[in-house]
Each structure stands twice: as structure tokens, then as C-alpha cells.
Amino acid sequence: MEMDALFALADQAREEMRARQAVEGLNGGGGDDDDGDGDGGGDGDDGDDLSGPRTREVAYSFNALGDVHACFGMRCKHVSLSHENQYICGISGRVIGVEHAGDADPGWTGRSTGSANPDDSAGTPVGGWVKRRNMYAASVAAYQLASRMSDAEVAPVVAPARSCAPAIKRGALCVDEDPDTNQAPKKARSSRKDNWTREATDKLASEAVSVIDKLFIATPKAPHEAPPLDPRLQNLEFVKVVAIRKYIKRCADSESALNLDALSNVIIHANAFVREQRAAAAARHDAATTSVALARNRSKAGFSGQIRNQLSQLIVSLWRACCLSKHFLSAKKGNDSFRPFASGILYSLKRGLYLDDGTCVVPALEELAVHLPALRSASSTAAAKQLQSSSHRGICSIQRALTSISQMNAEEALPARALLRDASRQGAFLRELVSRNS
């Protein structure tokens, strides 16, 4: 049989089935008792009874071998329930229906009848149910017990007196307050400026190296370069042609008379102009070469480990000498700190630092000072800006300390001056190191 004839028979059978269903519906459902329940109803919509009459619309499909499969929906024997609660035909892959959670209960209307109260679904608590206490009865019993008690039965509880010392107010007194004359004197705390052990000196040297590392970060600004010279101005033929053309144009405009003497002067001036341009170009090239070499030498001198260690030793020697001065001995603790002092020494490398007798304790080294960050420098960091802002305070501490040493007598100033002489020798050695590396 041809394929078209086969489908024609299938369509005819479907039309006959639809006509039969329509007749059964008009007759009140009377017909063959296919369900086996004896009522003759023939429930064709029962999705669970796969052996009942096939009253739904048939869907045709082809498998991989080309065979035709007629799927009758829930009446198809190849329908199975998937893990997603869907009825799927195993041959055609069609989704026939969806199983709902409440479909098992015939009286389920889609509305939840359970309770959200956890006590309704929970079991008996541990220890069993306990009757709630009557708070009114407990209040009455407490009132009656209090009315029968006397004051003699109740022993008063005396709280121990707390001896709290008056709070010491920090800072300046108000204008209407008088200072306390009975106040105990403050304890004199030991100053770290008196501790000059090997460990303390090494710690100060490492702190000075960290200050140097944070400040020596700015690269020197490149000098402002003049616009480059035109190489054509160094060509004699080009300059002579331009000069002669200009002279001819002036003669054509009747601004000058044409003669050999004027033409000779034009050529002479062209030769002199070319010589000047060539000399200027050579001088500029020599200056550029010198500046590049100087920048390299400065960078090498500023970022050398030996120079940094020597500079840190110089800072520590000056700090020890200033700690023995009259200004540091009489100043309050915390007024002068080491980090601003080290920053002030580094910025003193621009002009140098000298004593009253002309002794140089901090040499002027432009090769090192060029690496210090300038004011509002774009290449500076936050730590460098903070040290730069505190360097003025460090310079003031150095100047005051050196001035107070000159005001001390010879015996008191002897240890400080010995340390300053040692710092002067270290400064001279630092200058020699920088010149050697440059």
C-alpha cells in the first residue's frame, strides 16, 4: 500500500472516531461499557486508565527508522512520568501533561489547608507540657508576704564606698580655675635620647635609611630645551640662494640699487651667518652631552648604597651631638623627633651647614640634593610630602641646638663638640665619596 493511501485511511478512521464521539455525547454517554465498571459511561478523560477508549486527538510522528507512531495522549502505552513531573511519550517525545502535587487528593481544590503554626505540626516538648504560671496569683502572694514582714527582719545592705580619685584634667586650666597645690608631681619618664647602646644606634641608622629611601624618589627635572635649529641654516648654498633672492626682490621693488659691491656684501654676510649657526649647533650638542652625563652621575651618586649608609651615619652623629646640647636637654619630651631631624639634614645638603668657627658639618652636595622632591612635585609620594613638610621643623631644631652649644661653657660643651668634629670628618668623607662616584 502506498504511503498516501495509508494516511488517507488513517484520516478516515479519525473522522469516524470523532463522529462516534459526537453521537455518544448526544446520547448522554451511553455506549459500550469499555471501563469495566458496569455504568456504561466510558470515561474517556481519565488520565490514569491507559486501557480505556482512546477518545483524544491522535498525533502522528516518525521515528529514526521511518516508522509511524500514533500517540493517543495519556492513552498511549509509551507515556511515562519524568523526574520533572511531566508525562512524556517515549517515542515521539511530546509532553502530554503535568502532574500536580494536589492531584492525588480528589478533594483538593488548589487551596492550601495546612497551618503555618509550627506548634500544630511539632511534637510534645522535652519534659512534657507545663501549665503556664498565674501571674495575678503570684502578684497577690507577693503583696501579702510583704505586708507581714517587719523592718527588723530586713537587714540593710550597705554598699562599700568607692574611693575614686578625682580625674586629672589634661591640658591647660580654664580662666576661672586655680591650680591644685597638693597635686603630686608628674613622674619623669626616661628619655630615649640618653640610650646610646649599639642596638639603639643601629636602629636610628636604619630609620635614617628609611627616611632617605622615602625622600630620594624624585627625578631631576629636565632642563628647558630651546627649539631645535634649522639644519638648512647651516648649508652655505641654501643661505646664499635665499639671500641673493631677497636682494634681487629688493632691487625689483626699487628699494636698493643693483651693483656688484652690494652683491659681494650679501655673500660675505651669508658666510658669516652660516659660521655662527654651525658654532651654535656644536655648542648645543656639547651642552646636551654634558647634561646627560651629569644626570647619570647624579643618579649614580644619589642611589648608591655606600653613600646612603654614610649619609645615615652622618645623620646619627649629628643627632647624638644635638641631644647633648642645651636646647635638647631643656626641651620637653617629644618636641624634637628623629624623622623631622633627618629630613632637615637631607634638605641642608642644598646649602650646607656650618658652625660658628666655620667647621662644615653638613656639606653642600648638589648631586644628592637634586633627588629631593620639590614643592608640589608631581613625582612625589604621600610619605615624601609628609617628610618634606616636617623638614622645616627639623632644620629649626638643628639651628637651635647648634646655637645652644655655643652658649654652653667649655666643659659642658666638650662632648657635643667632639661629636660635631666626628660628624665633620664623616661629612668630608661623604663629599669625597660623591665626587668619586660622579
C-alpha positions as a LaTeX table, in Angstrom:
\begin{tabular}{lrrr}
\hline
Residue & $x$ (\AA) & $y$ (\AA) & $z$ (\AA) \\
\hline
Met1 & 0.00 & 0.00 & 0.00 \\
Glu2 & 1.26 & 3.47 & $-0.85$ \\
Met3 & 2.10 & 5.96 & 1.92 \\
Asp4 & $-0.57$ & 8.42 & 0.78 \\
Ala5 & $-3.22$ & 5.72 & 0.82 \\
Leu6 & $-2.17$ & 4.71 & 4.32 \\
Phe7 & $-2.54$ & 8.26 & 5.64 \\
Ala8 & $-5.86$ & 8.60 & 3.85 \\
Leu9 & $-7.15$ & 5.58 & 5.74 \\
Ala10 & $-5.86$ & 7.00 & 8.99 \\
Asp11 & $-7.62$ & 10.31 & 8.38 \\
Gln12 & $-10.84$ & 8.46 & 7.54 \\
Ala13 & $-10.60$ & 6.45 & 10.75 \\
Arg14 & $-10.07$ & 9.62 & 12.75 \\
Glu15 & $-13.11$ & 11.30 & 11.23 \\
Glu16 & $-15.21$ & 8.23 & 12.01 \\
Met17 & $-13.94$ & 8.27 & 15.61 \\
Arg18 & $-14.83$ & 11.94 & 16.03 \\
Ala19 & $-18.30$ & 11.28 & 14.64 \\
Arg20 & $-18.76$ & 8.38 & 17.06 \\
Gln21 & $-17.70$ & 10.59 & 19.98 \\
Ala22 & $-20.19$ & 13.25 & 18.95 \\
Val23 & $-23.01$ & 10.68 & 18.79 \\
Glu24 & $-22.12$ & 9.29 & 22.21 \\
Gly25 & $-22.13$ & 12.78 & 23.65 \\
Leu26 & $-25.63$ & 13.48 & 22.28 \\
Asn27 & $-26.91$ & 10.19 & 23.72 \\
Gly28 & $-25.79$ & 11.03 & 27.25 \\
Gly29 & $-22.69$ & 8.96 & 27.29 \\
Gly30 & $-24.47$ & 5.66 & 26.72 \\
Gly31 & $-22.41$ & 3.22 & 24.77 \\
Asp32 & $-20.08$ & 0.36 & 25.17 \\
Asp33 & $-19.01$ & $-0.41$ & 28.68 \\
Asp34 & $-15.29$ & $-0.21$ & 28.00 \\
Asp35 & $-14.25$ & 0.70 & 31.52 \\
Gly36 & $-15.43$ & $-2.44$ & 33.12 \\
Asp37 & $-17.29$ & $-0.61$ & 35.91 \\
Gly38 & $-20.74$ & $-1.51$ & 34.64 \\
Asp39 & $-22.05$ & 2.06 & 34.29 \\
Gly40 & $-21.54$ & 2.30 & 30.57 \\
Gly41 & $-20.09$ & 5.80 & 30.99 \\
Gly42 & $-16.86$ & 5.22 & 29.19 \\
Asp43 & $-14.81$ & 7.91 & 30.95 \\
Gly44 & $-12.50$ & 8.93 & 28.15 \\
Asp45 & $-10.77$ & 11.69 & 30.12 \\
Asp46 & $-9.40$ & 9.51 & 32.89 \\
Gly47 & $-5.67$ & 10.04 & 32.62 \\
Asp48 & $-4.71$ & 7.09 & 34.79 \\
Asp49 & $-6.59$ & 4.35 & 32.94 \\
Leu50 & $-4.47$ & 3.60 & 29.89 \\
Ser51 & $-6.74$ & 0.71 & 28.83 \\
Gly52 & $-9.89$ & 2.85 & 28.31 \\
Pro53 & $-11.23$ & 4.11 & 25.00 \\
Arg54 & $-8.94$ & 6.35 & 23.01 \\
Thr55 & $-11.09$ & 9.46 & 22.78 \\
Arg56 & $-8.39$ & 12.11 & 22.41 \\
Glu57 & $-6.92$ & 13.57 & 19.22 \\
Val58 & $-4.19$ & 11.41 & 17.76 \\
Ala59 & $-0.73$ & 12.81 & 16.98 \\
Tyr60 & 1.39 & 11.06 & 14.36 \\
Ser61 & 5.17 & 11.07 & 14.33 \\
Phe62 & 8.04 & 9.25 & 12.65 \\
Asn63 & 10.90 & 7.55 & 14.46 \\
Ala64 & 14.51 & 7.23 & 13.30 \\
Leu65 & 13.66 & 4.17 & 11.16 \\
Gly66 & 10.77 & 5.91 & 9.41 \\
Asp67 & 8.01 & 4.00 & 11.23 \\
Val68 & 4.79 & 5.85 & 12.00 \\
His69 & 3.69 & 6.20 & 15.65 \\
Ala70 & 0.18 & 7.28 & 16.58 \\
Cys71 & 0.20 & 8.88 & 20.04 \\
Phe72 & $-3.19$ & 8.96 & 21.79 \\
Gly73 & $-2.04$ & 11.25 & 24.63 \\
Met74 & $-2.49$ & 9.79 & 28.07 \\
Arg75 & $-3.88$ & 6.61 & 26.49 \\
Cys76 & $-0.54$ & 5.91 & 24.79 \\
Lys77 & 1.22 & 2.95 & 26.36 \\
His78 & 4.64 & 4.58 & 25.87 \\
Val79 & 3.86 & 7.57 & 28.15 \\
Ser80 & 5.90 & 7.72 & 31.36 \\
Leu81 & 6.38 & 10.21 & 34.24 \\
Ser82 & 9.74 & 12.03 & 34.17 \\
His83 & 11.72 & 13.44 & 37.10 \\
Glu84 & 10.23 & 16.86 & 36.35 \\
Asn85 & 6.69 & 15.54 & 36.97 \\
Gln86 & 5.82 & 15.61 & 33.27 \\
Tyr87 & 4.14 & 12.86 & 31.24 \\
Ile88 & 6.27 & 12.36 & 28.11 \\
Cys89 & 5.78 & 9.98 & 25.22 \\
Gly90 & 8.84 & 7.77 & 24.91 \\
Ile91 & 8.67 & 7.55 & 21.08 \\
Ser92 & 7.55 & 10.98 & 19.91 \\
Gly93 & 9.00 & 12.97 & 22.87 \\
Arg94 & 5.80 & 15.02 & 23.25 \\
Val95 & 4.84 & 16.39 & 26.67 \\
Ile96 & 1.37 & 15.04 & 27.27 \\
Gly97 & 0.62 & 16.57 & 30.69 \\
Val98 & 1.97 & 17.72 & 34.04 \\
Glu99 & 1.39 & 16.03 & 37.39 \\
His100 & 0.45 & 18.46 & 40.16 \\
Ala101 & 1.15 & 17.93 & 43.84 \\
Gly102 & $-2.51$ & 18.04 & 44.80 \\
Asp103 & $-3.80$ & 15.75 & 42.09 \\
Ala104 & $-3.59$ & 12.69 & 44.38 \\
Asp105 & $-6.31$ & 14.08 & 46.70 \\
Pro106 & $-9.70$ & 14.06 & 44.98 \\
Gly107 & $-10.96$ & 16.83 & 47.27 \\
Trp108 & $-8.03$ & 19.15 & 46.69 \\
Thr109 & $-9.21$ & 22.46 & 45.24 \\
Gly110 & $-5.82$ & 24.12 & 44.82 \\
Arg111 & $-6.00$ & 25.97 & 48.13 \\
Ser112 & $-3.65$ & 25.12 & 50.99 \\
Thr113 & $-5.47$ & 23.71 & 54.02 \\
Gly114 & $-2.40$ & 23.26 & 56.27 \\
Ser115 & $-1.28$ & 25.57 & 59.08 \\
Ala116 & 1.86 & 27.68 & 59.22 \\
Asn117 & 2.00 & 27.48 & 63.03 \\
Pro118 & 4.96 & 25.23 & 64.00 \\
Asp119 & 3.15 & 24.20 & 67.21 \\
Asp120 & 0.44 & 22.50 & 65.15 \\
Ser121 & 2.93 & 20.22 & 63.44 \\
Ala122 & 5.52 & 19.86 & 66.24 \\
Gly123 & 5.51 & 17.11 & 68.83 \\
Thr124 & 5.49 & 17.22 & 72.60 \\
Pro125 & 8.26 & 19.42 & 74.05 \\
Val126 & 11.03 & 17.97 & 76.21 \\
Gly127 & 9.70 & 17.36 & 79.73 \\
Gly128 & 6.08 & 17.44 & 78.65 \\
Trp129 & 3.58 & 20.28 & 78.64 \\
Val130 & 3.83 & 22.67 & 81.63 \\
Lys131 & 0.94 & 24.76 & 82.80 \\
Arg132 & 1.50 & 28.50 & 82.47 \\
Arg133 & 2.03 & 30.34 & 85.73 \\
Asn134 & $-0.77$ & 32.54 & 87.01 \\
Met135 & 0.87 & 35.93 & 87.25 \\
Tyr136 & $-2.07$ & 37.53 & 89.08 \\
Ala137 & $-1.93$ & 34.94 & 91.86 \\
Ala138 & 1.84 & 35.40 & 92.14 \\
Ser139 & 1.41 & 39.18 & 92.50 \\
Val140 & $-1.22$ & 38.74 & 95.26 \\
Ala141 & 1.03 & 36.34 & 97.15 \\
Ala142 & 3.98 & 38.73 & 96.94 \\
Tyr143 & 1.84 & 41.62 & 98.27 \\
Gln144 & 0.59 & 39.59 & 101.23 \\
Leu145 & 4.11 & 38.41 & 102.07 \\
Ala146 & 5.43 & 41.97 & 102.04 \\
Ser147 & 2.62 & 43.19 & 104.36 \\
Arg148 & 3.52 & 40.58 & 107.02 \\
Met149 & 7.26 & 41.44 & 107.06 \\
Ser150 & 8.70 & 43.99 & 109.53 \\
Asp151 & 11.65 & 46.34 & 109.13 \\
Ala152 & 13.62 & 44.43 & 111.77 \\
Glu153 & 13.61 & 41.30 & 109.66 \\
Val154 & 15.18 & 43.09 & 106.74 \\
Ala155 & 18.88 & 43.79 & 107.26 \\
Pro156 & 20.01 & 46.86 & 105.35 \\
Val157 & 22.73 & 46.23 & 102.81 \\
Val158 & 25.37 & 48.91 & 102.96 \\
Ala159 & 27.25 & 49.26 & 99.75 \\
Pro160 & 31.00 & 49.78 & 100.18 \\
Ala161 & 32.08 & 53.31 & 99.47 \\
Arg162 & 34.09 & 53.56 & 96.33 \\
Ser163 & 37.25 & 55.55 & 96.69 \\
Cys164 & 37.64 & 57.10 & 93.30 \\
Ala165 & 40.42 & 59.58 & 92.85 \\
Pro166 & 39.47 & 62.80 & 91.12 \\
Ala167 & 40.09 & 62.71 & 87.43 \\
Ile168 & 43.19 & 64.55 & 86.41 \\
Lys169 & 42.37 & 67.10 & 83.77 \\
Arg170 & 44.82 & 67.19 & 80.95 \\
Gly171 & 45.72 & 70.35 & 79.16 \\
Ala172 & 45.51 & 73.98 & 80.23 \\
Leu173 & 43.22 & 75.13 & 83.04 \\
Cys174 & 40.21 & 77.30 & 82.44 \\
Val175 & 40.39 & 81.01 & 83.21 \\
Asp176 & 38.32 & 80.62 & 86.40 \\
Glu177 & 40.26 & 77.60 & 87.78 \\
Asp178 & 43.16 & 77.69 & 90.22 \\
Pro179 & 45.99 & 75.15 & 90.03 \\
Asp180 & 45.98 & 72.39 & 92.67 \\
Thr181 & 48.84 & 72.92 & 95.07 \\
Asn182 & 48.55 & 69.39 & 96.56 \\
Gln183 & 48.82 & 67.65 & 93.24 \\
Ala184 & 51.56 & 65.05 & 93.10 \\
Pro185 & 54.41 & 65.87 & 90.75 \\
Lys186 & 54.49 & 64.08 & 87.45 \\
Lys187 & 56.81 & 61.15 & 87.00 \\
Ala188 & 59.88 & 61.88 & 84.98 \\
Arg189 & 59.90 & 59.44 & 82.13 \\
Ser190 & 63.17 & 58.16 & 80.87 \\
Ser191 & 64.14 & 59.71 & 77.57 \\
Arg192 & 65.32 & 57.58 & 74.72 \\
Lys193 & 67.89 & 60.25 & 73.88 \\
Asp194 & 70.07 & 59.01 & 76.74 \\
Asn195 & 70.25 & 55.43 & 75.46 \\
Trp196 & 73.25 & 55.10 & 73.14 \\
Thr197 & 73.77 & 51.36 & 73.01 \\
Arg198 & 74.85 & 49.61 & 69.84 \\
Glu199 & 71.32 & 48.36 & 69.19 \\
Ala200 & 69.83 & 51.83 & 69.63 \\
Thr201 & 72.40 & 53.37 & 67.26 \\
Asp202 & 71.76 & 50.72 & 64.62 \\
Lys203 & 68.03 & 51.29 & 64.95 \\
Leu204 & 68.48 & 55.03 & 64.39 \\
Ala205 & 70.69 & 54.33 & 61.36 \\
Ser206 & 68.05 & 52.05 & 59.83 \\
Glu207 & 65.41 & 54.72 & 60.49 \\
Ala208 & 67.61 & 57.28 & 58.73 \\
Val209 & 67.99 & 54.93 & 55.74 \\
Ser210 & 64.19 & 54.58 & 55.52 \\
Val211 & 63.85 & 58.39 & 55.51 \\
Ile212 & 66.44 & 58.59 & 52.72 \\
Asp213 & 64.62 & 55.93 & 50.70 \\
Lys214 & 61.32 & 57.80 & 51.01 \\
Leu215 & 62.77 & 61.20 & 50.09 \\
Phe216 & 65.20 & 60.26 & 47.30 \\
Ile217 & 62.49 & 59.38 & 44.80 \\
Ala218 & 62.05 & 62.46 & 42.68 \\
Thr219 & 63.89 & 62.50 & 39.37 \\
Pro220 & 65.56 & 65.81 & 38.50 \\
Lys221 & 63.61 & 68.00 & 36.12 \\
Ala222 & 64.89 & 68.05 & 32.60 \\
Pro223 & 66.21 & 71.47 & 31.56 \\
His224 & 64.01 & 73.50 & 29.27 \\
Glu225 & 65.18 & 72.78 & 25.78 \\
Ala226 & 65.27 & 75.52 & 23.18 \\
Pro227 & 63.59 & 74.87 & 19.84 \\
Pro228 & 65.83 & 72.84 & 17.51 \\
Leu229 & 67.89 & 74.70 & 14.96 \\
Asp230 & 67.00 & 74.52 & 11.30 \\
Pro231 & 69.67 & 72.37 & 9.59 \\
Arg232 & 69.20 & 74.31 & 6.34 \\
Leu233 & 70.67 & 77.40 & 8.00 \\
Gln234 & 73.99 & 75.54 & 8.27 \\
Asn235 & 74.07 & 74.93 & 4.49 \\
Leu236 & 76.04 & 77.72 & 2.74 \\
Glu237 & 74.47 & 77.20 & $-0.68$ \\
Phe238 & 70.93 & 77.38 & 0.70 \\
Val239 & 71.63 & 80.57 & 2.67 \\
Lys240 & 73.37 & 82.23 & $-0.34$ \\
Val241 & 70.45 & 81.45 & $-2.66$ \\
Val242 & 67.91 & 82.84 & $-0.18$ \\
Ala243 & 69.99 & 85.98 & 0.45 \\
Ile244 & 70.52 & 86.66 & $-3.28$ \\
Arg245 & 66.80 & 86.18 & $-3.99$ \\
Lys246 & 65.93 & 88.61 & $-1.27$ \\
Tyr247 & 68.44 & 91.13 & $-2.64$ \\
Ile248 & 67.03 & 90.79 & $-6.18$ \\
Lys249 & 63.49 & 91.28 & $-4.86$ \\
Arg250 & 64.56 & 94.49 & $-3.10$ \\
Cys251 & 66.13 & 95.72 & $-6.34$ \\
Ala252 & 62.96 & 94.85 & $-8.26$ \\
Asp253 & 60.92 & 96.84 & $-5.76$ \\
Ser254 & 63.30 & 99.83 & $-6.21$ \\
Glu255 & 64.36 & 99.60 & $-2.58$ \\
Ser256 & 68.06 & 99.04 & $-3.43$ \\
Ala257 & 70.40 & 99.62 & $-6.37$ \\
Leu258 & 71.85 & 96.63 & $-8.22$ \\
Asn259 & 75.69 & 96.63 & $-8.13$ \\
Leu260 & 78.48 & 94.10 & $-7.60$ \\
Asp261 & 79.62 & 95.65 & $-4.31$ \\
Ala262 & 76.25 & 95.05 & $-2.62$ \\
Leu263 & 76.08 & 91.52 & $-4.05$ \\
Ser264 & 79.54 & 90.77 & $-2.64$ \\
Asn265 & 78.47 & 92.04 & 0.79 \\
Val266 & 75.39 & 89.76 & 0.69 \\
Ile267 & 77.58 & 86.72 & 0.05 \\
Ile268 & 80.03 & 87.75 & 2.83 \\
His269 & 77.17 & 88.12 & 5.35 \\
Ala270 & 75.74 & 84.73 & 4.28 \\
Asn271 & 79.12 & 83.06 & 5.03 \\
Ala272 & 79.30 & 84.74 & 8.46 \\
Phe273 & 75.70 & 83.70 & 9.30 \\
Val274 & 76.38 & 80.05 & 8.40 \\
Arg275 & 79.54 & 80.03 & 10.59 \\
Glu276 & 77.50 & 81.33 & 13.55 \\
Gln277 & 74.77 & 78.71 & 13.09 \\
Arg278 & 77.30 & 75.89 & 12.93 \\
Ala279 & 79.04 & 77.13 & 16.11 \\
Ala280 & 75.70 & 77.38 & 17.96 \\
Ala281 & 74.74 & 73.84 & 16.91 \\
Ala282 & 78.08 & 72.45 & 18.12 \\
Ala283 & 77.78 & 74.27 & 21.47 \\
Arg284 & 74.25 & 72.95 & 21.99 \\
His285 & 75.34 & 69.40 & 21.24 \\
Asp286 & 78.20 & 69.63 & 23.75 \\
Ala287 & 75.87 & 71.03 & 26.43 \\
Ala288 & 73.35 & 68.24 & 25.87 \\
Thr289 & 76.05 & 65.58 & 26.14 \\
Thr290 & 77.39 & 67.12 & 29.33 \\
Ser291 & 73.94 & 67.35 & 30.93 \\
Val292 & 73.16 & 63.71 & 30.16 \\
Ala293 & 76.46 & 62.57 & 31.66 \\
Leu294 & 75.92 & 64.78 & 34.71 \\
Ala295 & 72.40 & 63.38 & 35.21 \\
Arg296 & 73.75 & 59.84 & 35.03 \\
Asn297 & 76.49 & 60.65 & 37.54 \\
Arg298 & 73.99 & 62.33 & 39.86 \\
Ser299 & 71.68 & 59.34 & 39.70 \\
Lys300 & 74.57 & 57.01 & 40.41 \\
Ala301 & 75.69 & 59.12 & 43.35 \\
Gly302 & 72.21 & 59.53 & 44.79 \\
Phe303 & 71.23 & 55.89 & 44.65 \\
Ser304 & 74.49 & 54.29 & 45.75 \\
Gly305 & 74.25 & 52.05 & 48.83 \\
Gln306 & 77.58 & 53.14 & 50.25 \\
Ile307 & 76.66 & 56.81 & 50.02 \\
Arg308 & 73.31 & 56.20 & 51.68 \\
Asn309 & 74.90 & 54.32 & 54.56 \\
Gln310 & 77.47 & 57.07 & 55.04 \\
Leu311 & 74.72 & 59.69 & 54.95 \\
Ser312 & 72.73 & 57.77 & 57.59 \\
Gln313 & 75.83 & 57.60 & 59.83 \\
Leu314 & 76.25 & 61.37 & 59.46 \\
Ile315 & 72.61 & 61.93 & 60.48 \\
Val316 & 73.01 & 59.72 & 63.58 \\
Ser317 & 76.24 & 61.51 & 64.61 \\
Leu318 & 74.58 & 64.93 & 64.34 \\
Trp319 & 71.56 & 63.65 & 66.28 \\
Arg320 & 73.79 & 62.44 & 69.13 \\
Ala321 & 75.61 & 65.76 & 69.20 \\
Cys322 & 72.35 & 67.75 & 69.25 \\
Cys323 & 70.95 & 65.55 & 72.05 \\
Leu324 & 73.82 & 66.76 & 74.26 \\
Ser325 & 73.08 & 70.43 & 73.54 \\
Lys326 & 71.36 & 72.78 & 75.97 \\
His327 & 68.30 & 73.11 & 73.79 \\
Phe328 & 67.58 & 69.36 & 73.68 \\
Leu329 & 68.34 & 68.85 & 77.38 \\
Ser330 & 65.92 & 71.57 & 78.47 \\
Ala331 & 63.19 & 70.91 & 75.90 \\
Lys332 & 60.16 & 68.78 & 76.74 \\
Lys333 & 59.99 & 65.21 & 75.59 \\
Gly334 & 58.51 & 64.80 & 72.15 \\
Asn335 & 59.19 & 68.33 & 70.91 \\
Asp336 & 62.05 & 67.17 & 68.68 \\
Ser337 & 61.82 & 63.84 & 66.92 \\
Phe338 & 64.30 & 61.97 & 64.78 \\
Arg339 & 62.43 & 61.75 & 61.46 \\
Pro340 & 61.99 & 65.55 & 61.00 \\
Phe341 & 65.61 & 65.95 & 62.13 \\
Ala342 & 66.79 & 63.52 & 59.42 \\
Ser343 & 64.65 & 65.30 & 56.81 \\
Gly344 & 66.16 & 68.63 & 57.82 \\
Ile345 & 69.69 & 67.21 & 57.41 \\
Leu346 & 68.84 & 65.96 & 53.92 \\
Tyr347 & 67.45 & 69.33 & 52.84 \\
Ser348 & 70.55 & 71.02 & 54.33 \\
Leu349 & 72.57 & 69.31 & 51.57 \\
Lys350 & 71.42 & 72.10 & 49.22 \\
Arg351 & 73.37 & 74.87 & 51.01 \\
Gly352 & 75.41 & 73.05 & 53.66 \\
Leu353 & 75.54 & 73.52 & 57.42 \\
Tyr354 & 78.42 & 75.29 & 59.18 \\
Leu355 & 79.30 & 76.09 & 62.80 \\
Asp356 & 80.29 & 79.49 & 64.16 \\
Asp357 & 84.00 & 78.73 & 63.73 \\
Gly358 & 83.49 & 77.74 & 60.06 \\
Thr359 & 83.50 & 73.97 & 60.57 \\
Cys360 & 81.37 & 72.25 & 57.94 \\
Val361 & 79.23 & 69.53 & 59.50 \\
Val362 & 76.88 & 69.01 & 56.50 \\
Pro363 & 78.50 & 69.55 & 53.08 \\
Ala364 & 76.64 & 71.13 & 50.18 \\
Leu365 & 76.13 & 68.30 & 47.66 \\
Glu366 & 74.06 & 69.21 & 44.64 \\
Glu367 & 74.39 & 65.64 & 43.31 \\
Leu368 & 72.29 & 64.42 & 46.26 \\
Ala369 & 70.04 & 67.42 & 46.73 \\
Val370 & 68.80 & 67.16 & 43.15 \\
His371 & 66.92 & 63.96 & 44.08 \\
Leu372 & 64.91 & 65.58 & 46.90 \\
Pro373 & 61.26 & 66.30 & 46.00 \\
Ala374 & 60.48 & 69.93 & 45.30 \\
Leu375 & 57.38 & 71.78 & 46.42 \\
Arg376 & 54.21 & 70.38 & 44.76 \\
Ser377 & 56.26 & 67.87 & 42.80 \\
Ala378 & 54.16 & 65.53 & 40.67 \\
Ser379 & 56.60 & 62.64 & 41.11 \\
Ser380 & 56.49 & 62.78 & 44.93 \\
Thr381 & 54.58 & 60.33 & 47.15 \\
Ala382 & 52.44 & 60.92 & 50.23 \\
Ala383 & 55.23 & 59.79 & 52.59 \\
Ala384 & 57.75 & 62.07 & 50.85 \\
Lys385 & 55.38 & 65.04 & 51.09 \\
Gln386 & 54.90 & 64.42 & 54.81 \\
Leu387 & 58.65 & 64.29 & 55.42 \\
Gln388 & 59.15 & 67.38 & 53.27 \\
Ser389 & 56.59 & 69.33 & 55.31 \\
Ser390 & 58.31 & 68.32 & 58.57 \\
Ser391 & 61.83 & 69.11 & 57.31 \\
His392 & 61.46 & 72.80 & 58.27 \\
Arg393 & 60.84 & 71.77 & 61.88 \\
Gly394 & 63.95 & 69.58 & 61.74 \\
Ile395 & 66.09 & 72.44 & 60.39 \\
Cys396 & 64.84 & 74.69 & 63.19 \\
Ser397 & 65.80 & 72.03 & 65.77 \\
Ile398 & 69.29 & 71.75 & 64.29 \\
Gln399 & 69.86 & 75.51 & 64.31 \\
Arg400 & 68.62 & 75.90 & 67.87 \\
Ala401 & 70.74 & 73.01 & 69.08 \\
Leu402 & 73.92 & 74.38 & 67.46 \\
Thr403 & 73.20 & 77.84 & 68.85 \\
Ser404 & 72.69 & 76.46 & 72.36 \\
Ile405 & 76.03 & 74.62 & 72.18 \\
Ser406 & 77.83 & 77.93 & 71.68 \\
Gln407 & 76.07 & 79.28 & 74.78 \\
Met408 & 77.31 & 76.43 & 77.00 \\
Asn409 & 80.59 & 76.59 & 78.91 \\
Ala410 & 83.63 & 74.76 & 77.58 \\
Glu411 & 83.36 & 71.77 & 79.91 \\
Glu412 & 79.67 & 71.14 & 79.28 \\
Ala413 & 80.02 & 71.58 & 75.53 \\
Leu414 & 83.06 & 69.30 & 75.23 \\
Pro415 & 81.14 & 66.01 & 74.48 \\
Ala416 & 78.88 & 67.73 & 71.95 \\
Arg417 & 81.81 & 69.42 & 70.17 \\
Ala418 & 83.68 & 66.10 & 69.99 \\
Leu419 & 80.69 & 64.52 & 68.27 \\
Leu420 & 80.42 & 67.51 & 65.91 \\
Arg421 & 84.09 & 67.09 & 64.92 \\
Asp422 & 83.39 & 63.43 & 64.21 \\
Ala423 & 80.37 & 64.48 & 62.09 \\
Ser424 & 82.57 & 66.96 & 60.21 \\
Arg425 & 85.01 & 64.16 & 59.28 \\
Gln426 & 82.12 & 61.99 & 58.14 \\
Gly427 & 80.81 & 64.87 & 56.01 \\
Ala428 & 84.20 & 65.29 & 54.34 \\
Phe429 & 84.32 & 61.56 & 53.62 \\
Leu430 & 80.77 & 61.76 & 52.18 \\
Arg431 & 81.85 & 64.60 & 49.87 \\
Glu432 & 84.77 & 62.51 & 48.67 \\
Leu433 & 82.50 & 59.52 & 48.01 \\
Val434 & 80.06 & 61.62 & 45.99 \\
Ser435 & 82.85 & 63.19 & 43.92 \\
Arg436 & 84.34 & 59.76 & 43.30 \\
Asn437 & 81.02 & 58.35 & 42.08 \\
Ser438 & 80.34 & 61.44 & 39.98 \\
\hline
\end{tabular}
